[in-house]
mmCIF file of N, CA and C in Angstrom:
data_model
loop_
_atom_site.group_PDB
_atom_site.id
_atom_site.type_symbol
_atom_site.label_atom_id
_atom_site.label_comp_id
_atom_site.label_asym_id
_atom_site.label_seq_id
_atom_site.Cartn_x
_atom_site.Cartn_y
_atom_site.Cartn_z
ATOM 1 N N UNK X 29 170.605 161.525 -10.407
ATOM 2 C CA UNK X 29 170.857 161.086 -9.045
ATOM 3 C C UNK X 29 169.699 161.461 -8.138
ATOM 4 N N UNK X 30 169.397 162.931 -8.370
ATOM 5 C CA UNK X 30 167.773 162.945 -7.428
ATOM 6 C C UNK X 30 166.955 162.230 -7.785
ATOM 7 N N UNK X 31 166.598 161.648 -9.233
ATOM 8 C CA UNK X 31 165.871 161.199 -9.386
ATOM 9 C C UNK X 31 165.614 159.779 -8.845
ATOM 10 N N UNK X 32 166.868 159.073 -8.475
ATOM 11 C CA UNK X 32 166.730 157.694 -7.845
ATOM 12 C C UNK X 32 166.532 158.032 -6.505
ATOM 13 N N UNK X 33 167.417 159.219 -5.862
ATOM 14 C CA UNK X 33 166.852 159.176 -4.167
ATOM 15 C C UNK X 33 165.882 159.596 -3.791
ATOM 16 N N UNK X 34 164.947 160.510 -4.775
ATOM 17 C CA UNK X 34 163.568 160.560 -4.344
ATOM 18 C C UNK X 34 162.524 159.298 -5.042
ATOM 19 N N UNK X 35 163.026 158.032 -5.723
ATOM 20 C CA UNK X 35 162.210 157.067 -5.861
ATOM 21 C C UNK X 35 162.146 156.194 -4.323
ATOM 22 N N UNK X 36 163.860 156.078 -4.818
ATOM 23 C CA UNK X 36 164.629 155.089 -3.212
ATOM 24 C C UNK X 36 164.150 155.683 -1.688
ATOM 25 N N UNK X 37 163.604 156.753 -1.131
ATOM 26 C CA UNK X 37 163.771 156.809 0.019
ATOM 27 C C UNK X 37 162.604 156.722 0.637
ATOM 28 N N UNK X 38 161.137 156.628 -0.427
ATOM 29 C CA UNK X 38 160.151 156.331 0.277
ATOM 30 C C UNK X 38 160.427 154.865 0.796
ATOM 31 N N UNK X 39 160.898 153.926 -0.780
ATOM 32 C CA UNK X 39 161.172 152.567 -0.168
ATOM 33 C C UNK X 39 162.237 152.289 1.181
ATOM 34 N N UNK X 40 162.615 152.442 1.678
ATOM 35 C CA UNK X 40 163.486 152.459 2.977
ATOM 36 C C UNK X 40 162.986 153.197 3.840
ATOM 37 N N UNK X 41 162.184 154.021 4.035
ATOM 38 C CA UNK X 41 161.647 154.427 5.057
ATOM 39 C C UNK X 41 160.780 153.578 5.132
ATOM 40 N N UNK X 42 159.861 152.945 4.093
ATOM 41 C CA UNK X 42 158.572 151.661 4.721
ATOM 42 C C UNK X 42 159.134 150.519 4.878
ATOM 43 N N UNK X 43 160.480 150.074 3.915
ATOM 44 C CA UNK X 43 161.107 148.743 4.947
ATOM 45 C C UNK X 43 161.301 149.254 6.118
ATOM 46 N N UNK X 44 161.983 150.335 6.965
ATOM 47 C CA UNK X 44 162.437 150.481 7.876
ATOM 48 C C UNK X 44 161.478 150.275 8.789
ATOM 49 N N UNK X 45 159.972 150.846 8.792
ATOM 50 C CA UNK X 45 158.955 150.948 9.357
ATOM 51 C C UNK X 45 157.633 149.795 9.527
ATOM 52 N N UNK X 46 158.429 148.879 8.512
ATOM 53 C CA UNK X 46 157.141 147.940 8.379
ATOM 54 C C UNK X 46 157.301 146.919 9.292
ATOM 55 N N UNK X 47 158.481 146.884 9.884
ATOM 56 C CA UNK X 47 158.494 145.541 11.549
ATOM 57 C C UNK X 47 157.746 146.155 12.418
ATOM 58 N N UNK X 48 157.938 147.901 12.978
ATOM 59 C CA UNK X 48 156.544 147.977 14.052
ATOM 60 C C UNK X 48 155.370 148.484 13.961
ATOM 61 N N UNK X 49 154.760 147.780 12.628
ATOM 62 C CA UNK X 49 153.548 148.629 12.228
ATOM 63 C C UNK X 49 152.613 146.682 12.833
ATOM 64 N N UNK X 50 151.977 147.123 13.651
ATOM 65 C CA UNK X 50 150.757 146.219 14.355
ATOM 66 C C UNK X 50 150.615 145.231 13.422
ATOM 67 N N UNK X 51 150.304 144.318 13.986
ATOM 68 C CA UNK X 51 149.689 142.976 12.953
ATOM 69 C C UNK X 51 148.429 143.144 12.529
ATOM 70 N N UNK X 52 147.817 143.782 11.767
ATOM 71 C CA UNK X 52 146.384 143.900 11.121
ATOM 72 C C UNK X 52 145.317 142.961 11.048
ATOM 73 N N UNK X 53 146.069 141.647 10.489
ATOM 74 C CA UNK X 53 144.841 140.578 10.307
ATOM 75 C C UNK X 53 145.261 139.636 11.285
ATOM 76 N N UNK X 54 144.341 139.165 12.453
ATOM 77 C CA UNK X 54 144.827 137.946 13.218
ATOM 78 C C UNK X 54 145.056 136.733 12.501
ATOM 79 N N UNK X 55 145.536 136.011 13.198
ATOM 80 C CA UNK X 55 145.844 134.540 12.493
ATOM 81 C C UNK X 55 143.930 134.071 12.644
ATOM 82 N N UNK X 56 143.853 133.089 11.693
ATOM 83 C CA UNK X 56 142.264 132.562 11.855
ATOM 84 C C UNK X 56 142.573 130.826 11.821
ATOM 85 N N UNK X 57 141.954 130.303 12.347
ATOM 86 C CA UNK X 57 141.935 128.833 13.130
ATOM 87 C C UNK X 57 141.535 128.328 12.010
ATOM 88 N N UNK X 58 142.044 127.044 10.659
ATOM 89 C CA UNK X 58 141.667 126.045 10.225
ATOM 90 C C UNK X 58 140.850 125.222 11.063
ATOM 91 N N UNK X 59 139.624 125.006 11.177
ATOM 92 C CA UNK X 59 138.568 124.015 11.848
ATOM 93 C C UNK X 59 138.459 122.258 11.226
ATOM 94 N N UNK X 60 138.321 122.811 9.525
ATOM 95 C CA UNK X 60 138.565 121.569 9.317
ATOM 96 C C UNK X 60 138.484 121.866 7.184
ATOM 97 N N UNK X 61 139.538 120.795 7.100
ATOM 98 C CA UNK X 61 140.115 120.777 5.568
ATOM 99 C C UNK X 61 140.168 119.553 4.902
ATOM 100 N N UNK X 62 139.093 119.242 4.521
ATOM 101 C CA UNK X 62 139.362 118.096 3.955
ATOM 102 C C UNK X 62 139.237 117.721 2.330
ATOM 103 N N UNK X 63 140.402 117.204 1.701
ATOM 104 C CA UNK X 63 140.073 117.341 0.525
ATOM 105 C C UNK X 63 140.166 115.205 -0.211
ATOM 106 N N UNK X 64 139.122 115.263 -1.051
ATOM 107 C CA UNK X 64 139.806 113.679 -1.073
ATOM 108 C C UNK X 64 139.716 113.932 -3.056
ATOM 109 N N UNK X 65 140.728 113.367 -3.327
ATOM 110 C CA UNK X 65 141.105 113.390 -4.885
ATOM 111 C C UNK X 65 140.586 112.391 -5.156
ATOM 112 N N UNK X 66 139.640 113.070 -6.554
ATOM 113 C CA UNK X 66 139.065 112.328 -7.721
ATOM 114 C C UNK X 66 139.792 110.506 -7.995
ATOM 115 N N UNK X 67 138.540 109.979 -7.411
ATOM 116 C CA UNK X 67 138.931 108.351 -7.724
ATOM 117 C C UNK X 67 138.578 107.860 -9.246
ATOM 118 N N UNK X 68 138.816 106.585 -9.070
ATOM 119 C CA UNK X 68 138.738 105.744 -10.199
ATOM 120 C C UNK X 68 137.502 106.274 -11.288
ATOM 121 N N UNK X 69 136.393 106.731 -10.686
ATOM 122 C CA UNK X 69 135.100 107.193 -11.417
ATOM 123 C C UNK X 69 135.306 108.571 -11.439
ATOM 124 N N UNK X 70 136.157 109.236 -10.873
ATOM 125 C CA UNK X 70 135.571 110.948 -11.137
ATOM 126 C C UNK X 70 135.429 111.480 -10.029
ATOM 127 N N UNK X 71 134.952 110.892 -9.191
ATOM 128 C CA UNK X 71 134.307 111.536 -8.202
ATOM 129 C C UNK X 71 135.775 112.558 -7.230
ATOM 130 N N UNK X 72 135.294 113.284 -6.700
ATOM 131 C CA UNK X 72 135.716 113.950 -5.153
ATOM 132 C C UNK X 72 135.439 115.510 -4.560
ATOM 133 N N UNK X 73 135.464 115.656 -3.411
ATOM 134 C CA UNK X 73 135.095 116.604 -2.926
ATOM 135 C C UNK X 73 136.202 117.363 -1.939
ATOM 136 N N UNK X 74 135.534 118.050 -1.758
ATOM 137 C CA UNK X 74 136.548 118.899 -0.527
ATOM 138 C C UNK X 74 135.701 120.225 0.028
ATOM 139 N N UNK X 75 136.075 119.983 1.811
ATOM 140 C CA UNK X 75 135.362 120.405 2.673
ATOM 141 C C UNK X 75 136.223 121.441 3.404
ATOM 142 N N UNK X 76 136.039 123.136 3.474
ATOM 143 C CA UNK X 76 136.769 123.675 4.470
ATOM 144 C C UNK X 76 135.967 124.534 5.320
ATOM 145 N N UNK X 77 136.672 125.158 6.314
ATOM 146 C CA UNK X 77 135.599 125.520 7.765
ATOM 147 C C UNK X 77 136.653 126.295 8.579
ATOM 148 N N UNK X 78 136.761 127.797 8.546
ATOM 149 C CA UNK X 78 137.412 128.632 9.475
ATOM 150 C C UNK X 78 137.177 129.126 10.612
ATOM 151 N N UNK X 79 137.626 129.533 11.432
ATOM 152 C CA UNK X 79 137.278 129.594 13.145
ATOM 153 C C UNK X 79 136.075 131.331 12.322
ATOM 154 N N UNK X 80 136.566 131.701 11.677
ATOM 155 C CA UNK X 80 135.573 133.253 11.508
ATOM 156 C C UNK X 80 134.406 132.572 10.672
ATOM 157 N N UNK X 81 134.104 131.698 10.445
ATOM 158 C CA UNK X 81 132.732 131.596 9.540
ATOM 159 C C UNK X 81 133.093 131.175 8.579
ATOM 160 N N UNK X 82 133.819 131.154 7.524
ATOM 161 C CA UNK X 82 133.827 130.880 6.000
ATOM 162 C C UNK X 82 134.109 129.424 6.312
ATOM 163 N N UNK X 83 133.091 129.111 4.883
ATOM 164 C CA UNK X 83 132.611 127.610 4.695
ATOM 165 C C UNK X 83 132.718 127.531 2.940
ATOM 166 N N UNK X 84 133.164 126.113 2.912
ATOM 167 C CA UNK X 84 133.470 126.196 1.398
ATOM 168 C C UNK X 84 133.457 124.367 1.471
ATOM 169 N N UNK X 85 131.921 123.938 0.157
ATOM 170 C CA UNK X 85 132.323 122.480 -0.040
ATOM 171 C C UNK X 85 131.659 122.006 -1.499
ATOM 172 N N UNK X 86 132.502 121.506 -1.823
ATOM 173 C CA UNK X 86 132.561 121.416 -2.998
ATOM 174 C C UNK X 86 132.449 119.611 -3.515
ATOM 175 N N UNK X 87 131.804 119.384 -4.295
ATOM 176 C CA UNK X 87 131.375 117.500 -4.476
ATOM 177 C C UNK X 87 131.495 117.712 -6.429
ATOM 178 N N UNK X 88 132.363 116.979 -6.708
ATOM 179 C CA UNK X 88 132.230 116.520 -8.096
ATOM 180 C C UNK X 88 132.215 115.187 -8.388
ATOM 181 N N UNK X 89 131.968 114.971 -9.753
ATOM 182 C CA UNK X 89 132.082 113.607 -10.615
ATOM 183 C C UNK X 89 132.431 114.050 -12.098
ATOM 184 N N UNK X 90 132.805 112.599 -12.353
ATOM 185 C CA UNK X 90 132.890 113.040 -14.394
ATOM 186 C C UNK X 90 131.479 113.029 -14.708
ATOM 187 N N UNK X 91 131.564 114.120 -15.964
ATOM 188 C CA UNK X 91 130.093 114.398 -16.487
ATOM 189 C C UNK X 91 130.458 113.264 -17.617
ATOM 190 N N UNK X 92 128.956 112.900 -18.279
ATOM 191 C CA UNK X 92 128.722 112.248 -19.168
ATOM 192 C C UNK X 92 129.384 112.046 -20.727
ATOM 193 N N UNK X 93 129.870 113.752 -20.775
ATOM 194 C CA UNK X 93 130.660 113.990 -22.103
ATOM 195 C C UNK X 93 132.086 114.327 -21.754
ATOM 196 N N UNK X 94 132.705 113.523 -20.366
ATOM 197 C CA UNK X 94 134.292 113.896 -20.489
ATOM 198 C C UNK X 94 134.277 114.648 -19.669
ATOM 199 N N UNK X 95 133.556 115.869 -19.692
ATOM 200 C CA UNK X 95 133.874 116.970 -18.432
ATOM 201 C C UNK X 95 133.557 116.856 -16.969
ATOM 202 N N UNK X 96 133.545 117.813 -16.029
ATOM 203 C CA UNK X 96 133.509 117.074 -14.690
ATOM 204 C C UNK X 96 131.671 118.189 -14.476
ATOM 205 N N UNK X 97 131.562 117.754 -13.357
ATOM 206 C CA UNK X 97 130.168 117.845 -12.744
ATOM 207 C C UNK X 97 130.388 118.237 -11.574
ATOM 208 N N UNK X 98 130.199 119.255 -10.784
ATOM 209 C CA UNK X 98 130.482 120.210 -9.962
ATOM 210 C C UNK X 98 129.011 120.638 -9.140
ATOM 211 N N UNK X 99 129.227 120.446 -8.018
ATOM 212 C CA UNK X 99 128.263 121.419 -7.141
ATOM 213 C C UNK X 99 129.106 121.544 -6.063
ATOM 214 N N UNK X 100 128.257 122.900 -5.168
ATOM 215 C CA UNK X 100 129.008 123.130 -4.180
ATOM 216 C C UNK X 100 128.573 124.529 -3.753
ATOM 217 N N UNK X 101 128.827 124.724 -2.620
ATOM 218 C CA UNK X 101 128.914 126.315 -1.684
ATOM 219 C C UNK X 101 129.642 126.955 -1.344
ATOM 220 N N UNK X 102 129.296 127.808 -0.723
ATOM 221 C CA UNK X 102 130.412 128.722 0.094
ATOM 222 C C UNK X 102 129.747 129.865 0.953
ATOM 223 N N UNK X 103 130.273 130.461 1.724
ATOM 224 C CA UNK X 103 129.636 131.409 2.586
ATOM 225 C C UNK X 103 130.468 132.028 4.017
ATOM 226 N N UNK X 104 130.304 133.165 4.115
ATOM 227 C CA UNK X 104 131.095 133.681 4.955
ATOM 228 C C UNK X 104 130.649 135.164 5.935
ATOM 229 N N UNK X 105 130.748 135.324 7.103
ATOM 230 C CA UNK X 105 130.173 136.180 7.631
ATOM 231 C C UNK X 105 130.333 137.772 7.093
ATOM 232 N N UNK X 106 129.793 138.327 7.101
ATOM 233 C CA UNK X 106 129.389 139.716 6.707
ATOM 234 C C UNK X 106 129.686 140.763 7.987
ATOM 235 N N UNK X 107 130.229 141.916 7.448
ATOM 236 C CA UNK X 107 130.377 142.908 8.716
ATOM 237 C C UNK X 107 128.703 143.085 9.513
ATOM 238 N N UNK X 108 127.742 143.441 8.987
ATOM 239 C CA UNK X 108 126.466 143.058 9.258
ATOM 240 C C UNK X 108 126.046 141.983 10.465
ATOM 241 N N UNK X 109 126.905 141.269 10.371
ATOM 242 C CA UNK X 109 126.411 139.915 11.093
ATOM 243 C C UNK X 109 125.386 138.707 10.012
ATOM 244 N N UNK X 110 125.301 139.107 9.035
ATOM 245 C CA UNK X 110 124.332 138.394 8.026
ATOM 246 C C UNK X 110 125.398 137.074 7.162
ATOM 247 N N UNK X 111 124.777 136.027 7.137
ATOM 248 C CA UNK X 111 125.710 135.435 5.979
ATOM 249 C C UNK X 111 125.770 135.834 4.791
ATOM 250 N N UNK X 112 126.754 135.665 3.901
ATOM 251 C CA UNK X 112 126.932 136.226 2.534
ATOM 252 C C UNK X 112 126.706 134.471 2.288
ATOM 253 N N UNK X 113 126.197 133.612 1.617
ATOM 254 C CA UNK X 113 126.377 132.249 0.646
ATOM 255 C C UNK X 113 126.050 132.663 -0.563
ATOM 256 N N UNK X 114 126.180 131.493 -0.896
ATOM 257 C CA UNK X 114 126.328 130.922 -2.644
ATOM 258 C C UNK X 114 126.303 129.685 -2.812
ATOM 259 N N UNK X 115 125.193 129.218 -3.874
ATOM 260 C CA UNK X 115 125.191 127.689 -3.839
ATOM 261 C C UNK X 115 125.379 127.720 -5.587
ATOM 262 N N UNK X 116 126.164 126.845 -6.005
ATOM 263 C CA UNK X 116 126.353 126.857 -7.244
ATOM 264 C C UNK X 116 126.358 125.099 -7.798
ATOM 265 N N UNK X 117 126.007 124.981 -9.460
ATOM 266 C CA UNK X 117 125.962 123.790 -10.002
ATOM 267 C C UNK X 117 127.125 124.119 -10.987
ATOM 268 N N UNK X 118 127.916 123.191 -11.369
ATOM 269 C CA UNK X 118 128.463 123.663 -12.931
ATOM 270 C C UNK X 118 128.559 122.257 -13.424
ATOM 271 N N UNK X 119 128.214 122.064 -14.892
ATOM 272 C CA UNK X 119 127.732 120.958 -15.484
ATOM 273 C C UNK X 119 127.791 121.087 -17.000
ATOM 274 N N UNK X 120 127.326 120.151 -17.549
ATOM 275 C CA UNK X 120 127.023 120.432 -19.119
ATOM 276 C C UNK X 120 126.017 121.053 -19.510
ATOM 277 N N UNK X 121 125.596 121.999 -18.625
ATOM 278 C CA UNK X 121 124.854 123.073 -18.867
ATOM 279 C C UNK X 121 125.439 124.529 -18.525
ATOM 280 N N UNK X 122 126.625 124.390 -18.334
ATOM 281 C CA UNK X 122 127.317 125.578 -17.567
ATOM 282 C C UNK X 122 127.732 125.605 -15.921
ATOM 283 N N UNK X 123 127.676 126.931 -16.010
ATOM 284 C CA UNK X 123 128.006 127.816 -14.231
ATOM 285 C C UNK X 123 126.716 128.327 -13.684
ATOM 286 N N UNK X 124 125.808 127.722 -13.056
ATOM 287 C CA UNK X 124 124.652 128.149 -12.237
ATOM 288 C C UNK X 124 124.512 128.696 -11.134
ATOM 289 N N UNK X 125 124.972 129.683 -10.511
ATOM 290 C CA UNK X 125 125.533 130.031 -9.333
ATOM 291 C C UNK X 125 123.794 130.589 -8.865
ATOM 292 N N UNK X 126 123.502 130.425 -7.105
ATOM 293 C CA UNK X 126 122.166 130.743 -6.966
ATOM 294 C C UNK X 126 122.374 131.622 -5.839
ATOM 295 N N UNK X 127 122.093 132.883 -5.567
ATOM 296 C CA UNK X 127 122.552 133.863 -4.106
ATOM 297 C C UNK X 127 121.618 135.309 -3.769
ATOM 298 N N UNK X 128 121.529 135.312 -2.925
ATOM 299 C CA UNK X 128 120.909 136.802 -2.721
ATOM 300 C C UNK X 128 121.638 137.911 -3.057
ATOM 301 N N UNK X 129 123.337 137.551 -3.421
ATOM 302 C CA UNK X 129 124.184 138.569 -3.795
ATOM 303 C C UNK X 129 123.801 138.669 -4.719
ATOM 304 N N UNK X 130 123.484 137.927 -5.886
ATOM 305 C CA UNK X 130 123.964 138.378 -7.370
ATOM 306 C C UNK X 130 122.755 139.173 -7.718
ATOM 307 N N UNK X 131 123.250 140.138 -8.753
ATOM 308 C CA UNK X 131 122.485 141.335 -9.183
ATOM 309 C C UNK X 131 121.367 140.243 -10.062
ATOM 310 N N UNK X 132 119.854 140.923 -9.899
ATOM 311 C CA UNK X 132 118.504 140.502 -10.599
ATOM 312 C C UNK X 132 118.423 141.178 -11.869
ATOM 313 N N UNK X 133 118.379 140.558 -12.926
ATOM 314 C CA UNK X 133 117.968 142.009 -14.016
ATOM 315 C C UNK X 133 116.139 141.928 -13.769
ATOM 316 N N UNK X 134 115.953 143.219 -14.321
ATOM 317 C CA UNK X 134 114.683 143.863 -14.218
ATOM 318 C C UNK X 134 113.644 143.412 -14.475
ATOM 319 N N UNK X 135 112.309 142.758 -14.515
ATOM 320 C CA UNK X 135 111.542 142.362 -15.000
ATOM 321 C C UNK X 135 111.441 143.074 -16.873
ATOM 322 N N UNK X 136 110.800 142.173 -17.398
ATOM 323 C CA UNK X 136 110.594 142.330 -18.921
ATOM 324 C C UNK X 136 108.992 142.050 -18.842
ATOM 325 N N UNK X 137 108.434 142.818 -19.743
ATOM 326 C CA UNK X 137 108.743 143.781 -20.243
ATOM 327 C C UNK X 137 108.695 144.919 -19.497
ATOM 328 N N UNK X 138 109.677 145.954 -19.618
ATOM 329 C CA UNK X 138 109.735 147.013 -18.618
ATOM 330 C C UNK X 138 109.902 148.323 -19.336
ATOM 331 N N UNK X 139 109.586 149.652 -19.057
ATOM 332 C CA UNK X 139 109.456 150.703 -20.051
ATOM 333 C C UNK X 139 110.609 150.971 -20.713
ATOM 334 N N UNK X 140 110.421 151.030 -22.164
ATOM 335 C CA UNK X 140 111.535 151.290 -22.937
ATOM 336 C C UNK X 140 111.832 152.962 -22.917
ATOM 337 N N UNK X 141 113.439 153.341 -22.681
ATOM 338 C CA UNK X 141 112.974 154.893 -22.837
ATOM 339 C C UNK X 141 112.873 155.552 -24.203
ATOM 340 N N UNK X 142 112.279 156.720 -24.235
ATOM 341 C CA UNK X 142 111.717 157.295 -25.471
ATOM 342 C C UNK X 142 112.956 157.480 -26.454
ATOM 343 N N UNK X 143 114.610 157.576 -26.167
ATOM 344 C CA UNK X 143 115.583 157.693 -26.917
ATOM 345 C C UNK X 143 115.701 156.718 -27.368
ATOM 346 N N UNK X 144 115.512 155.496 -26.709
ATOM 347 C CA UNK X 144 115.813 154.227 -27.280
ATOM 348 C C UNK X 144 114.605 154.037 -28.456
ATOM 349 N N UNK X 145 113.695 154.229 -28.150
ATOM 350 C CA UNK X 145 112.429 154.272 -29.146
ATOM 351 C C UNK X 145 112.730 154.959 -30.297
ATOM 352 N N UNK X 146 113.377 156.269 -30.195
ATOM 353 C CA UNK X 146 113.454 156.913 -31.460
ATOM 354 C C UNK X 146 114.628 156.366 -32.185
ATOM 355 N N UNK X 147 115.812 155.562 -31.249
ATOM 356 C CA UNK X 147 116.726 155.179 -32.079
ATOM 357 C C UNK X 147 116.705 153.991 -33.406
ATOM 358 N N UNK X 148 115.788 152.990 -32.596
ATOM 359 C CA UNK X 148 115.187 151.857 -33.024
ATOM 360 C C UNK X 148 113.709 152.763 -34.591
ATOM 361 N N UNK X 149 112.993 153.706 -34.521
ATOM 362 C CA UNK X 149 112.504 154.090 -35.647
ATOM 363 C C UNK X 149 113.860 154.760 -36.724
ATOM 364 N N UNK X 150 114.777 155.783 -36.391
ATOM 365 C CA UNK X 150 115.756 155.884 -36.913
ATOM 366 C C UNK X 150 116.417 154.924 -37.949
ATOM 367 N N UNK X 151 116.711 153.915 -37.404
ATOM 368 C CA UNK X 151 117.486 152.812 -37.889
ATOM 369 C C UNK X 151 116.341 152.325 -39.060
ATOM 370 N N UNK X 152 114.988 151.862 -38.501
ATOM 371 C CA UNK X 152 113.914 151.654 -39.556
ATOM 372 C C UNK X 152 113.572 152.131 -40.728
ATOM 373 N N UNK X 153 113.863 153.663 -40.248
ATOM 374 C CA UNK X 153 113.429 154.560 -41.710
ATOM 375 C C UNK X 153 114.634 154.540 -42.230
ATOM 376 N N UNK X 154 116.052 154.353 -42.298
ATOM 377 C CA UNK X 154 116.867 154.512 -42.664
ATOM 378 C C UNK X 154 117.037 153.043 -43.684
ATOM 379 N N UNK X 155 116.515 152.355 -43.392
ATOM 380 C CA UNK X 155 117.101 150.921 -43.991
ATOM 381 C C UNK X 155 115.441 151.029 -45.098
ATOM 382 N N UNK X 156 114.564 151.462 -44.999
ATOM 383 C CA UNK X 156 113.284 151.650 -45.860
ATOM 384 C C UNK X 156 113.777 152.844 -46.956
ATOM 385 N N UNK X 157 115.112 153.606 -46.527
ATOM 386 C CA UNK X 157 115.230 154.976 -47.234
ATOM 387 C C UNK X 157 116.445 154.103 -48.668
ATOM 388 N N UNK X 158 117.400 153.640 -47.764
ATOM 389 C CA UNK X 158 117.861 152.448 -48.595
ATOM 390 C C UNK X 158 117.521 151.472 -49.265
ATOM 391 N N UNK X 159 116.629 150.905 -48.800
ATOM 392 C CA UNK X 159 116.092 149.698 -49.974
ATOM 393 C C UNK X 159 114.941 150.721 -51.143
ATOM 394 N N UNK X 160 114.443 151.290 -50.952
ATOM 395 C CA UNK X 160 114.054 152.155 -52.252
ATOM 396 C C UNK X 160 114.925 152.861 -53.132
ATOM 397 N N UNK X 161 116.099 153.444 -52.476
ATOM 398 C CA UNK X 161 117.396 153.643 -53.201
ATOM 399 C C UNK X 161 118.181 152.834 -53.843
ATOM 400 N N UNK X 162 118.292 151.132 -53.479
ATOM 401 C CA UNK X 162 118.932 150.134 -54.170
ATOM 402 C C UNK X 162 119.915 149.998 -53.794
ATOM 403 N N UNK X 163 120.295 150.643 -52.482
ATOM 404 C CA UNK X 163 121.779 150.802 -51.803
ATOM 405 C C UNK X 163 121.507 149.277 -50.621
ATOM 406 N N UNK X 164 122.334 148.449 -50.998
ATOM 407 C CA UNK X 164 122.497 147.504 -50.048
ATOM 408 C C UNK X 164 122.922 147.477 -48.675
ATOM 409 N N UNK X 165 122.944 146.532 -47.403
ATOM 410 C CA UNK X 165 123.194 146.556 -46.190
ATOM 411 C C UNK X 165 124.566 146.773 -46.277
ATOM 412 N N UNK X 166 125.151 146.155 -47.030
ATOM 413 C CA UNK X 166 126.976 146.319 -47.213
ATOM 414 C C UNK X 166 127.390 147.331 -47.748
ATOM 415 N N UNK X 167 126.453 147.775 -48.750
ATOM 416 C CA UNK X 167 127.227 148.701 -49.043
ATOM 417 C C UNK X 167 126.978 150.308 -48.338
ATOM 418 N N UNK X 168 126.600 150.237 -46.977
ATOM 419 C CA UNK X 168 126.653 151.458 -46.103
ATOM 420 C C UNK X 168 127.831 152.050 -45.905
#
């Protein structure tokens, strides 16, 4: 029995409390929504636009092999004041997404560290220690 009224009474104290706890997120103004469904060829797009900044539009068609063909953006204000976007393709080549957000990997060639170096000779002499032994890759 304690065990249900100390589950139960946090819950009823936050229903009880959650009508005069402030409205947190204002309502935000639809500007404009437009979506038009894929016609006879494939095609359609859809356009949206919020009173705070976020923008989102999107244009497809059928791709060549059945699948659809996709481009499109998006973008939305930043506490900063900076835009956050994203311009992306997706196609029969994939998901191409292009942004100042997304993480860069490192230029190549770039210094290997010395553990990794010794791991990579490790593995070398080990498979040279085996094939003079007659001990196969499988049978490790």
């Amino acid at each position: 029995m304690k065990q249900i009224l100390f589950v139960l009474l946090p819950v009823v104290v936050a229903m009880a409390t959650a009508d005069k706890l402030p409205e947190t997120s204002p309502i935000i103004a639809i500007l404009k929504n437009e979506q038009h469904t894929p016609d006879e060829f494939g095609n359609h797009n859809s356009d949206f636009e919020a009173a705070n900044g976020i923008e989102v539009h999107i244009s497809g068609s059928q791709g060549e092999n059945g699948g659809a063909n996709v481009i499109g953006s998006w973008s939305y204000p930043q506490e900063d004041g900076s835009i956050a976007s994203l311009k992306f393709v997706a196609d029969e080549n994939g998901y191409q997404p292009e942004s100042d957000l997304l993480p860069v990997a490192p230029h190549f060639p770039h210094p290997i560290p010395q553990f990794v170096l010794d791991q990579i000779e490790f593995a070398r002499l080990e498979d040279e220690r085996r094939a003079r032994e007659g001990i196969s890759s499988e049978e490790k």
